[in-house]
Coordinates of C-alpha atoms in Angstrom, one line a residue:
M956 CA -23.1 15.7 3.4
N957 CA -19.5 15.3 4.5
S958 CA -18.3 15.4 0.9
L959 CA -20.3 18.6 0.3
N960 CA -18.7 20.2 3.3
S961 CA -15.3 19.2 2.2
T962 CA -15.9 20.6 -1.3
L963 CA -17.1 23.9 0.2
S964 CA -14.1 24.1 2.5
L965 CA -11.8 23.4 -0.5
N966 CA -13.4 26.2 -2.5
T967 CA -13.3 28.7 0.3
A968 CA -9.6 27.8 0.9
I969 CA -8.5 29.2 -2.4
V970 CA -6.6 32.5 -1.8
H971 CA -6.1 35.0 -4.6
P972 CA -3.7 37.8 -3.6
P973 CA -4.7 41.4 -4.6
F974 CA -1.2 41.9 -6.1
F975 CA 1.9 40.2 -7.4
F976 CA 5.4 41.6 -7.1
I977 CA 7.4 41.3 -10.3
N978 CA 10.9 40.7 -9.1
G979 CA 12.7 39.9 -12.4
L980 CA 14.9 42.9 -13.1
N981 CA 15.1 44.0 -9.4
N982 CA 18.4 42.2 -8.7
I983 CA 20.1 42.9 -12.0
P984 CA 23.0 45.4 -11.8
H985 CA 22.6 48.7 -13.7
A986 CA 19.0 47.6 -14.6
K987 CA 18.1 51.2 -15.5
Y988 CA 20.3 51.1 -18.6
Y989 CA 18.4 47.9 -19.7
Y990 CA 15.1 49.7 -19.2
V991 CA 16.3 52.5 -21.4
F992 CA 17.3 49.9 -24.0
L993 CA 13.9 48.3 -23.8
C994 CA 12.3 51.7 -24.4
F995 CA 14.3 52.1 -27.6
V996 CA 13.4 48.5 -28.6
F997 CA 9.7 49.3 -28.0
V998 CA 9.7 52.5 -30.1
V999 CA 11.5 50.8 -33.0
S1000 CA 9.2 47.8 -32.8
V1001 CA 6.0 49.9 -32.8
L1002 CA 7.2 52.2 -35.6
G1003 CA 8.6 49.3 -37.7
N1004 CA 5.6 47.0 -37.5
S1005 CA 3.2 49.9 -38.0
F1006 CA 5.1 50.8 -41.1
V1007 CA 4.9 47.2 -42.5
I1008 CA 1.2 47.0 -41.7
F1009 CA 0.6 50.4 -43.4
V1010 CA 2.7 49.5 -46.5
I1011 CA 1.0 46.1 -47.0
Y1012 CA -2.4 47.6 -46.5
I1013 CA -2.1 50.5 -49.0
E1014 CA 0.0 48.7 -51.7
R1015 CA -2.3 46.5 -53.8
S1016 CA 0.6 44.6 -55.2
F1017 CA 1.2 43.2 -51.7
H1018 CA -2.3 41.8 -51.4
T1019 CA -0.9 38.3 -51.9
P1020 CA -0.9 35.1 -49.7
K1021 CA 2.8 35.6 -48.7
Y1022 CA 2.2 39.2 -47.6
M1023 CA -1.0 38.3 -45.8
G1024 CA 1.3 36.1 -43.6
V1025 CA 3.8 39.0 -43.2
F1026 CA 1.0 41.3 -42.3
N1027 CA -0.2 38.8 -39.6
L1028 CA 3.4 38.6 -38.3
A1029 CA 3.6 42.3 -38.0
V1030 CA 0.3 42.4 -36.1
A1031 CA 1.5 39.7 -33.7
D1032 CA 4.8 41.5 -33.2
F1033 CA 3.0 44.8 -32.5
G1034 CA 0.7 43.0 -30.0
E1035 CA 3.6 41.3 -28.2
S1036 CA 5.6 44.5 -27.9
T1037 CA 2.7 46.5 -26.5
S1038 CA 1.6 43.8 -24.1
L1039 CA 5.1 43.2 -22.7
I1040 CA 7.5 46.3 -22.8
P1041 CA 5.2 49.1 -21.6
N1042 CA 4.6 47.3 -18.3
L1043 CA 8.4 47.0 -17.8
I1044 CA 8.9 50.7 -18.6
A1045 CA 6.1 51.6 -16.2
M1046 CA 7.8 49.7 -13.4
F1047 CA 11.0 51.7 -14.1
L1048 CA 9.3 55.1 -14.4
F1049 CA 7.0 54.8 -11.4
D1050 CA 9.3 52.6 -9.3
S1051 CA 6.5 50.1 -8.6
Q1052 CA 6.8 46.4 -9.4
Y1053 CA 3.3 45.5 -8.1
I1054 CA 0.6 44.4 -10.5
S1055 CA -2.9 43.5 -9.6
Y1056 CA -4.1 39.9 -9.8
D1057 CA -6.5 40.4 -12.7
A1058 CA -4.0 42.6 -14.6
C1059 CA -1.4 39.9 -14.1
L1060 CA -3.6 37.3 -15.7
A1061 CA -4.4 39.7 -18.6
N1062 CA -0.7 40.4 -19.1
M1063 CA 0.1 36.6 -19.1
F1064 CA -2.6 36.0 -21.7
F1065 CA -1.6 38.7 -24.2
V1066 CA 2.2 38.1 -24.0
F1067 CA 1.8 34.3 -24.6
Y1068 CA -1.0 34.8 -27.1
F1069 CA 1.0 37.1 -29.4
S1070 CA 4.2 35.2 -28.9
T1071 CA 2.5 32.0 -29.9
L1072 CA 1.0 33.7 -33.0
Q1073 CA 4.5 34.6 -34.0
A1074 CA 5.6 31.0 -34.0
L1075 CA 2.6 29.8 -35.9
T1076 CA 2.8 32.6 -38.5
L1077 CA 6.5 31.7 -39.1
T1078 CA 5.4 28.1 -39.7
I1079 CA 2.8 29.3 -42.2
L1080 CA 5.4 31.4 -44.0
A1081 CA 7.7 28.4 -44.1
Y1082 CA 4.9 26.5 -45.8
D1083 CA 4.6 29.3 -48.3
R1084 CA 8.4 29.1 -49.1
L1085 CA 8.2 25.3 -49.3
V1086 CA 5.5 25.4 -52.0
A1087 CA 7.2 28.3 -53.8
I1088 CA 10.5 26.4 -54.1
C1089 CA 9.4 22.8 -54.4
F1090 CA 6.2 23.3 -56.5
P1091 CA 6.8 26.6 -58.3
L1092 CA 4.4 25.8 -61.2
R1093 CA 1.6 25.0 -58.8
Y1094 CA 2.3 27.7 -56.3
H1095 CA -0.6 30.0 -57.2
A1096 CA -3.0 27.1 -57.3
I1097 CA -2.0 25.8 -53.9
V1098 CA -1.1 28.9 -51.9
T1099 CA -4.2 31.1 -52.4
M1100 CA -5.6 34.0 -50.4
P1101 CA -8.5 31.9 -49.0
A1102 CA -6.1 29.0 -48.0
I1103 CA -3.8 31.3 -46.1
A1104 CA -6.7 33.2 -44.5
V1105 CA -8.1 29.9 -43.2
M1106 CA -4.7 28.9 -41.8
L1107 CA -4.3 32.2 -40.1
A1108 CA -7.8 32.2 -38.7
V1109 CA -7.2 28.7 -37.3
A1110 CA -4.0 29.9 -35.8
W1111 CA -5.7 32.8 -34.1
G1112 CA -8.6 30.6 -32.9
I1113 CA -6.7 27.6 -31.6
T1114 CA -4.1 29.8 -29.9
A1115 CA -6.9 31.7 -28.1
L1116 CA -8.5 28.5 -27.0
F1117 CA -5.3 27.0 -25.5
I1118 CA -4.0 30.2 -23.9
I1119 CA -7.4 31.0 -22.4
S1120 CA -7.3 27.5 -20.9
V1121 CA -3.8 28.0 -19.5
V1122 CA -4.6 31.3 -17.9
S1123 CA -8.1 30.3 -16.6
L1124 CA -6.6 27.4 -14.8
I1125 CA -4.5 29.8 -12.7
T1126 CA -7.7 30.9 -11.0
R1127 CA -8.0 27.4 -9.3
L1128 CA -4.7 27.9 -7.6
S1129 CA -4.3 29.3 -4.0
F1130 CA -1.4 31.6 -3.3
C1131 CA -0.5 31.6 0.4
K1132 CA 3.3 31.5 0.4
S1133 CA 4.6 34.4 -1.5
I1134 CA 3.5 37.0 -4.1
V1135 CA 7.0 37.5 -5.5
V1136 CA 7.2 36.5 -9.2
K1137 CA 10.7 35.7 -10.2
S1138 CA 10.4 36.9 -13.8
Y1139 CA 10.2 40.1 -15.7
F1140 CA 6.4 39.8 -16.4
C1141 CA 3.5 37.6 -15.2
D1142 CA 5.2 34.4 -16.4
H1143 CA 3.3 31.2 -16.1
G1144 CA 6.0 29.0 -14.7
P1145 CA 7.2 31.3 -11.8
I1146 CA 3.5 31.9 -10.8
L1147 CA 2.8 28.2 -10.7
R1148 CA 5.6 27.7 -8.3
L1149 CA 4.0 30.1 -5.9
A1150 CA 0.9 28.0 -5.6
C1151 CA 0.0 26.2 -2.3
N1152 CA -2.3 23.6 -3.8
D1153 CA -1.8 21.0 -6.5
Y1154 CA -0.9 22.5 -9.9
L1155 CA -0.5 19.3 -11.9
P1156 CA -3.5 20.1 -14.3
N1157 CA -1.9 23.5 -14.9
Y1158 CA 1.5 21.9 -15.6
I1159 CA 0.0 19.4 -18.0
T1160 CA -1.9 22.0 -20.0
A1161 CA 1.2 24.3 -20.1
F1162 CA 3.4 21.4 -21.3
A1163 CA 0.9 20.5 -24.0
C1164 CA 1.0 24.2 -25.2
I1165 CA 4.8 24.1 -25.3
I1166 CA 4.7 21.0 -27.4
L1167 CA 2.0 22.3 -29.8
F1168 CA 3.1 25.9 -30.1
L1169 CA 6.8 25.8 -29.7
Y1170 CA 8.3 22.4 -30.6
L1171 CA 5.8 21.4 -33.3
P1172 CA 6.1 24.6 -35.3
L1173 CA 9.9 24.4 -35.0
V1174 CA 9.9 20.8 -36.2
L1175 CA 7.6 21.7 -39.1
T1176 CA 9.7 24.7 -40.1
V1177 CA 12.9 22.6 -40.0
L1178 CA 11.3 19.9 -42.1
S1179 CA 10.1 22.5 -44.6
Y1180 CA 13.7 23.7 -45.1
V1181 CA 15.0 20.1 -45.3
F1182 CA 12.6 19.6 -48.3
I1183 CA 13.6 23.1 -49.7
A1184 CA 17.3 22.1 -49.4
G1185 CA 16.6 19.0 -51.4
A1186 CA 14.8 21.0 -54.1
L1187 CA 17.7 23.5 -54.3
F1188 CA 20.2 20.7 -55.1
K1189 CA 18.1 19.7 -58.1
I1190 CA 18.3 23.2 -59.6
S1191 CA 21.0 23.0 -62.2
S1192 CA 21.9 26.7 -62.7
Q1193 CA 23.8 28.5 -60.0
E1194 CA 21.8 31.7 -60.7
G1195 CA 18.5 29.9 -60.2
R1196 CA 19.7 28.3 -57.0
F1197 CA 20.9 31.7 -55.6
K1198 CA 17.6 33.3 -56.5
A1199 CA 15.7 30.6 -54.7
I1200 CA 17.9 30.9 -51.6
K1201 CA 17.4 34.7 -51.6
T1202 CA 13.6 34.3 -51.5
C1203 CA 14.1 32.3 -48.2
S1204 CA 16.8 34.4 -46.6
A1205 CA 14.5 36.9 -44.8
H1206 CA 12.3 34.1 -43.4
L1207 CA 15.3 32.1 -42.3
M1208 CA 16.6 35.1 -40.3
L1209 CA 13.3 35.6 -38.7
V1210 CA 13.1 31.9 -37.6
A1211 CA 16.7 32.1 -36.2
I1212 CA 16.0 35.3 -34.3
Y1213 CA 12.8 33.8 -32.8
Y1214 CA 14.1 30.3 -31.9
L1215 CA 17.8 30.6 -31.1
P1216 CA 17.6 32.7 -27.9
I1217 CA 14.8 30.4 -26.6
I1218 CA 16.8 27.2 -27.4
G1219 CA 19.9 28.8 -25.9
T1220 CA 18.1 29.5 -22.7
Y1221 CA 16.8 25.9 -22.3
I1222 CA 20.0 24.0 -23.4
V1223 CA 22.2 25.7 -20.8
P1224 CA 20.8 24.5 -17.4
T1225 CA 23.6 26.3 -15.4
L1226 CA 22.7 29.7 -16.7
H1227 CA 22.8 32.3 -14.0
P1228 CA 19.2 33.5 -13.0
N1229 CA 19.9 37.1 -14.0
A1230 CA 21.4 35.9 -17.4
R1231 CA 18.4 33.7 -17.9
I1232 CA 16.0 36.6 -17.3
I1233 CA 18.0 38.9 -19.6
N1234 CA 18.1 36.2 -22.3
T1235 CA 14.4 35.4 -22.2
S1236 CA 13.4 39.0 -22.1
L1237 CA 15.6 39.7 -25.2
A1238 CA 14.1 36.6 -26.8
M1239 CA 10.6 38.2 -26.4
A1240 CA 11.6 41.8 -27.1
L1241 CA 14.0 41.6 -30.0
P1242 CA 12.1 39.6 -32.7
P1243 CA 9.3 42.2 -32.9
M1244 CA 11.9 44.9 -33.5
M1245 CA 14.0 42.9 -36.0
N1246 CA 11.3 41.3 -38.1
P1247 CA 10.1 44.5 -39.9
I1248 CA 13.8 45.6 -40.4
I1249 CA 14.7 42.3 -41.9
Y1250 CA 11.7 42.2 -44.3
V1251 CA 12.3 45.8 -45.4
L1252 CA 16.0 45.3 -46.0
N1253 CA 15.9 41.8 -47.5
T1254 CA 12.7 41.9 -49.6
E1255 CA 13.2 43.5 -53.0
E1256 CA 9.5 44.1 -53.6
V1257 CA 9.3 46.2 -50.4
I1258 CA 12.3 48.3 -51.2
Q1259 CA 11.0 48.9 -54.8
S1260 CA 7.6 49.9 -53.5
I1261 CA 9.2 52.4 -51.0
S1262 CA 11.4 53.8 -53.8
V1263 CA 8.4 54.3 -56.1
N1264 CA 6.3 56.0 -53.5
L1265 CA 9.2 58.3 -52.5
N1266 CA 9.7 59.2 -56.2
V1267 CA 6.0 60.0 -56.5
V1268 CA 6.1 62.2 -53.5

């Protein structure tokens, strides 16, 4: 009976605030100019990724395993931009940094979900480049539409499973100290630090997600390019080597744009809080804008397709 009463009292002690206050950009000088910049980034991201999705959808020559991955990356970019930046712009336009508890959890889920999908899709595209360079004669037998579709479906499913677990565990936390979230969105870490009760299970789950969805994809991508570099040295002709490198250039730039700002944030422990917020927000906002631009400007097939369609028109 005593154990039942203690359990009931523990459950009733959980406090969920009606709102959180997103404090991230509040203390940054001239923040209004940064909001305007984010608005520009959002417009370019939405238009660019919509364009990539549209072109791949209507152009039958792009219905290949590689462009299935590019299509998925554009969808993930579109999803991340629309789940992150409009909330920031709304804070600026309506001068309100409050967000309801449920909306905060939804915001956390969608931002991390689509950001994680970006990392996994880049890894799948690295696998595509690995097979194309190292096993060119077997490429069409190994990298097939069903194979890539299965990989992408697993990526969507396992990401949903883990991110739902991370967000659901927030509901077991009690917030009785403060409602001020020191980030630019409903970030998991800053919200954990507001909890009054034990958040060790939340921390362990979040740490597992970081290992699985940030470090592991990065390691696999780097290993892919280690093997690709080895295969490039075996190509005798300079022209063949240059052509192989060119097929990887767009993907390498996407990987660099996604990972370098994140790595830079974590390897500089003395980074000023405002600089850290700006850096992490750029790390989330810029890749969705740059990815379609890079693929359009660095992929010969896309440029040729656009030229042909323009000539037809």
